[in-house]
mmCIF file of C-alpha atoms in Angstrom:
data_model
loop_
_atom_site.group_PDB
_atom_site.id
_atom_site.type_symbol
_atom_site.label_atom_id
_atom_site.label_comp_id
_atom_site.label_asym_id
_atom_site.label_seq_id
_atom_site.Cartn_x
_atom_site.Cartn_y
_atom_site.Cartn_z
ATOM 1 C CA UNK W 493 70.876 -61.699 113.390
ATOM 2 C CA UNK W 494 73.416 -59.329 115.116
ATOM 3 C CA UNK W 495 76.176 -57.341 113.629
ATOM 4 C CA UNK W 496 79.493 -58.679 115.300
ATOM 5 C CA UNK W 497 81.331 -56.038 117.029
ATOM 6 C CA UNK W 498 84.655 -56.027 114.467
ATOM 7 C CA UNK W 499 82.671 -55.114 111.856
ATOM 8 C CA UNK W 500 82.419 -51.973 113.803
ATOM 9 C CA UNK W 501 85.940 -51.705 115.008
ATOM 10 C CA UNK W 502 87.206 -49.675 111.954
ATOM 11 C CA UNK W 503 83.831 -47.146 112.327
ATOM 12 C CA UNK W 504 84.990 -46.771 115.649
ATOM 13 C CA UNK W 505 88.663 -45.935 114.898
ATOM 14 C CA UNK W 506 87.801 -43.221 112.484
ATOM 15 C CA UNK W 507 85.531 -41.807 114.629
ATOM 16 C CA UNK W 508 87.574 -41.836 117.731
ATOM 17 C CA UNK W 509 90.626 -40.451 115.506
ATOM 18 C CA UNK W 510 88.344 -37.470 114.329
ATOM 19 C CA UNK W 511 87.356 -36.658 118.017
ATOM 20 C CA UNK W 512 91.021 -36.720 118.740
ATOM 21 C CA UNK W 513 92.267 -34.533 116.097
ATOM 22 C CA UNK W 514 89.597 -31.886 116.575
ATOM 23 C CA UNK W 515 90.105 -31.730 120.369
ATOM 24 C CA UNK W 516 94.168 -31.647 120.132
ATOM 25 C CA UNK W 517 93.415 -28.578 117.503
ATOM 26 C CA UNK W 518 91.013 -26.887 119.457
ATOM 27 C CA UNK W 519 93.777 -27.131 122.586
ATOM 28 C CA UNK W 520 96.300 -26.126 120.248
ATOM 29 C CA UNK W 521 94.741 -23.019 119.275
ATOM 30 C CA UNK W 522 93.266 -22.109 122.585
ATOM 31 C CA UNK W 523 97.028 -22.364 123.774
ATOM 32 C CA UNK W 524 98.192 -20.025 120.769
ATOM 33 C CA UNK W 525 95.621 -17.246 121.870
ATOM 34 C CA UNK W 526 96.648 -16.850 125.286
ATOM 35 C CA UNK W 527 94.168 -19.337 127.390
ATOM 36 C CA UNK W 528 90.956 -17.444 125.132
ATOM 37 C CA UNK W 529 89.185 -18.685 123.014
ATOM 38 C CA UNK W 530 89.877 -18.285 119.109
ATOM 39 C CA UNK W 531 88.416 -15.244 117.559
ATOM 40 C CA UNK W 532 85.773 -15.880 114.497
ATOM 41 C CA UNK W 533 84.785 -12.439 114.164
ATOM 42 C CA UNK W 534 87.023 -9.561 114.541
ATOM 43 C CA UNK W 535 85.386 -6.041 114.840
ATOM 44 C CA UNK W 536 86.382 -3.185 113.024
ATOM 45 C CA UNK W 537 88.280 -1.597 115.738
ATOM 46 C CA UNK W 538 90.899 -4.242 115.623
ATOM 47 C CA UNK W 539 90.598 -4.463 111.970
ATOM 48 C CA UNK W 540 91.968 -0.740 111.671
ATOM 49 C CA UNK W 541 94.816 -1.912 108.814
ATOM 50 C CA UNK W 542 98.384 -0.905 107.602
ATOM 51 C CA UNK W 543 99.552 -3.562 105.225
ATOM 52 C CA UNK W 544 103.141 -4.117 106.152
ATOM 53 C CA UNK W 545 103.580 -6.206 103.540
ATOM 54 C CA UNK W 546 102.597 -5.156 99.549
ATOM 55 C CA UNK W 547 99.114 -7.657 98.933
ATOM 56 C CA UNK W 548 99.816 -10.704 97.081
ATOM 57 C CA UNK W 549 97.039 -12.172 94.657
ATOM 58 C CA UNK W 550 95.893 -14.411 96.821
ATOM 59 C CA UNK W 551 95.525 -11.779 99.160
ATOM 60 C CA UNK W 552 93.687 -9.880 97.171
ATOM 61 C CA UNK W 553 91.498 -12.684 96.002
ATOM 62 C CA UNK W 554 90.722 -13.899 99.463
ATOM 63 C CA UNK W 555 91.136 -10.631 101.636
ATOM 64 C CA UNK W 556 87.623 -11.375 103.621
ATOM 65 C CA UNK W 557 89.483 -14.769 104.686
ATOM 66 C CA UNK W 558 92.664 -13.594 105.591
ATOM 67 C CA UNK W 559 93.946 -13.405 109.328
ATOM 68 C CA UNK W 560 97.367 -11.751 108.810
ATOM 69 C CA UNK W 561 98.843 -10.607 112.157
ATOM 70 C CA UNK W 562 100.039 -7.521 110.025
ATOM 71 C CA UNK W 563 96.537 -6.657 109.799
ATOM 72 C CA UNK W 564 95.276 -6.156 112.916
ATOM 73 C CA UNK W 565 97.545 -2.956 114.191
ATOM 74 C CA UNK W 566 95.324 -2.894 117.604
ATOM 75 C CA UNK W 567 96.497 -6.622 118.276
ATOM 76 C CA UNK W 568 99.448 -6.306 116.936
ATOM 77 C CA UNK W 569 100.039 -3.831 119.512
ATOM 78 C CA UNK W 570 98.916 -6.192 121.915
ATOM 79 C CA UNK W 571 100.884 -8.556 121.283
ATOM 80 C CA UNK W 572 104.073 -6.642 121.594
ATOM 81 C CA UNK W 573 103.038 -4.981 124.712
ATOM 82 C CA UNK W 574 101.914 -8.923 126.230
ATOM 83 C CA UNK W 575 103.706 -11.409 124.081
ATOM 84 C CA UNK W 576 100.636 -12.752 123.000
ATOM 85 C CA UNK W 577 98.240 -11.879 119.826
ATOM 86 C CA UNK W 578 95.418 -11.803 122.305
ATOM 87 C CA UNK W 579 97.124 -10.575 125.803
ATOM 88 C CA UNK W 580 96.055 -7.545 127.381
ATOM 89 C CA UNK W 581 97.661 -5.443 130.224
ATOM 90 C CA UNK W 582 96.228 -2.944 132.608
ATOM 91 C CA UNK W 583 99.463 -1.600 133.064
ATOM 92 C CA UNK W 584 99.160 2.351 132.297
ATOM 93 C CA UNK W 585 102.626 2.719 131.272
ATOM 94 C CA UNK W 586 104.480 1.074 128.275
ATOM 95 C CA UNK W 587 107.815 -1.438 129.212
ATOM 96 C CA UNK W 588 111.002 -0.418 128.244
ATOM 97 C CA UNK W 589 112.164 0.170 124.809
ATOM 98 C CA UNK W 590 108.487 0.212 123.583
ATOM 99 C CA UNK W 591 108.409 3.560 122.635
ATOM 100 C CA UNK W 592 111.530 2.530 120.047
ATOM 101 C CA UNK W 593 108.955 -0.893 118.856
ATOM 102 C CA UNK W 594 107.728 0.796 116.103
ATOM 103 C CA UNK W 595 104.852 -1.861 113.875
ATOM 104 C CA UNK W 596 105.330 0.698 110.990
ATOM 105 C CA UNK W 597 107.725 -0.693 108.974
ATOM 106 C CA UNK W 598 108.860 1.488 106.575
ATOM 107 C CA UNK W 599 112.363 1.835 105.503
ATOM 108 C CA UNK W 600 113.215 -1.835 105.534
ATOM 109 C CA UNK W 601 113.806 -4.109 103.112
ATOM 110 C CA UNK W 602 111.711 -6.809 101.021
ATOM 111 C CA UNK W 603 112.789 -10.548 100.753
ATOM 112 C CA UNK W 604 113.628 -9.426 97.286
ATOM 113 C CA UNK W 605 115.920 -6.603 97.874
ATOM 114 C CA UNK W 606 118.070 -8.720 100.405
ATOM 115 C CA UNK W 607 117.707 -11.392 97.609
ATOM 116 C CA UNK W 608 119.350 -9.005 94.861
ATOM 117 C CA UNK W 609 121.883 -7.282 97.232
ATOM 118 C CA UNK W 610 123.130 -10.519 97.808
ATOM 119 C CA UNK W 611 123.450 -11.278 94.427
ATOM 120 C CA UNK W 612 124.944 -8.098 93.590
ATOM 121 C CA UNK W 613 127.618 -8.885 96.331
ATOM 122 C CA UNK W 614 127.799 -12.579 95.324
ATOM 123 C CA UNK W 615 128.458 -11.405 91.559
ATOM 124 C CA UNK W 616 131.017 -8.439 92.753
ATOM 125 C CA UNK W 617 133.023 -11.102 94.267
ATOM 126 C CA UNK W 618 132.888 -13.292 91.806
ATOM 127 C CA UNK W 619 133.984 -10.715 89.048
ATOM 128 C CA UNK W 620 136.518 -9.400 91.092
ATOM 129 C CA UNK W 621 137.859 -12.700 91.986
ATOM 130 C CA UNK W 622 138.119 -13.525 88.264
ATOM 131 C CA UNK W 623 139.781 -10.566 87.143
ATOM 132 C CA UNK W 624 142.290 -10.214 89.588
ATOM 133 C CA UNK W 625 143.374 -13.806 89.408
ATOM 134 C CA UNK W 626 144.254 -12.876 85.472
ATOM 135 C CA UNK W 627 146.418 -10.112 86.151
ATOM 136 C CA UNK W 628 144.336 -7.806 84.638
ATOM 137 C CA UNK W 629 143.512 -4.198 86.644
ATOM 138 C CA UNK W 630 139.837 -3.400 87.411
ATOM 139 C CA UNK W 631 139.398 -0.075 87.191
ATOM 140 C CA UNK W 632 136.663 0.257 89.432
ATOM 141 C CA UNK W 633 136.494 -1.082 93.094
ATOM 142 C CA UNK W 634 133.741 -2.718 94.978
ATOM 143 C CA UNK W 635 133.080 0.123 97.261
ATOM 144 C CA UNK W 636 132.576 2.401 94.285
ATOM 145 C CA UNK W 637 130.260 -0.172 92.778
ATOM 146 C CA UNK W 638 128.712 -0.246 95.582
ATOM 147 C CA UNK W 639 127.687 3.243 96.827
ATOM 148 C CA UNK W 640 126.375 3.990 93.464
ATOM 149 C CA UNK W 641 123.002 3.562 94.620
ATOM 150 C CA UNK W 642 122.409 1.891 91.551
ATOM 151 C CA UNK W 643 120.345 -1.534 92.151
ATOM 152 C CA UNK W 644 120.020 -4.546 89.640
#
C-alpha cells in the first residue's frame, strides 16, 4: 500500500521553503560583499584592531564571534577607498578628500554625550522659559551655562 502524494505535500513545502530561504541569504550576502564570496575566516592582517567604539559585555563575552566593521581597520580602509567592505582598487593614488577620511575617531562624541547635551539644552530651555515667564531675573545666561565646560 502506497503513501498518497498529499501526505507529502506539507514535507515538501518545508523543504522547498528552507532551500529558498538559504539560497535568497546566500545571494543576499554575496551581494553585500561586493560579488565575493562571504569571508569565514579573516587573517590577522585584516584583523589588525582599533576599537572605535568602547567594548560592550557582549562584546567582550563573544569577541571570537564578533564581525564589527570597526574592527577590521585594513577593510575598513577598503571600504572607504571602494565603497564596499570587500572592494579593492589598483589605483596607486587615493581619491579626493581621502587624505581628510580619517577611521580614527577620536574627538567625537558618544550616543551618550549627544544624549546629555541635549538634555542639558532641553532643561536650559525649559528653566529659562519658566523663570522668565514669572518675572523673576536669572542671573545667569545660557551661554554662560553653557561654556562652563561643566557636563551633567
Amino acid at each position: 500500500m502506497g503513501v498518497p502524494f498529499e501526505a507529502l505535500l506539507p514535507y515538501a513545502i518545508m523543504l522547498g521553503m528552507f532551500g529558498f530561504t538559504g539560497a535568497g541569504l546566500s545571494k543576499l550576502r554575496h551581494m553585500q560583499n561586493g560579488g565575493k564570496r562571504a569571508r569565514h575566516s579573516v587573517d590577522q592582517w585584516d584583523r589588525v584592531s582599533i576599537p572605535a567604539n568602547p567594548p560592550t559585555l557582549l562584546h567582550t563575552l563573544f569577541s571570537g564571534w564578533s564581525h564589527d566593521v570597526d574592527e577590521y581597520t585594513v577593510m575598513d580602509r577598503d571600504r572607504r577607498l571602494t565603497g564596499f567592505l570587500r572592494g579593492q582598487t589598483d589605483n596607486p593614488t587615493a581619491p579626493p578628500g581621502f587624505e581628510l577620511n580619517n577611521p580614527w575617531r577620536v574627538g567625537f562624541p558618544t550616543q551618550i554625550e549627544l544624549l546629555l547635551e541635549k538634555i542639558t539644552d532641553l532643561l536650559l530651555a525649559v528653566g529659562e522659559a519658566l523663570l522668565l515667564e514669572d518675572g523673576a531675573s536669572w542671573n545667569c545666561t545660557y551661554d554662560s551655562v553653557r561654556n562652563t565646560g561643566n557636563r551633567i
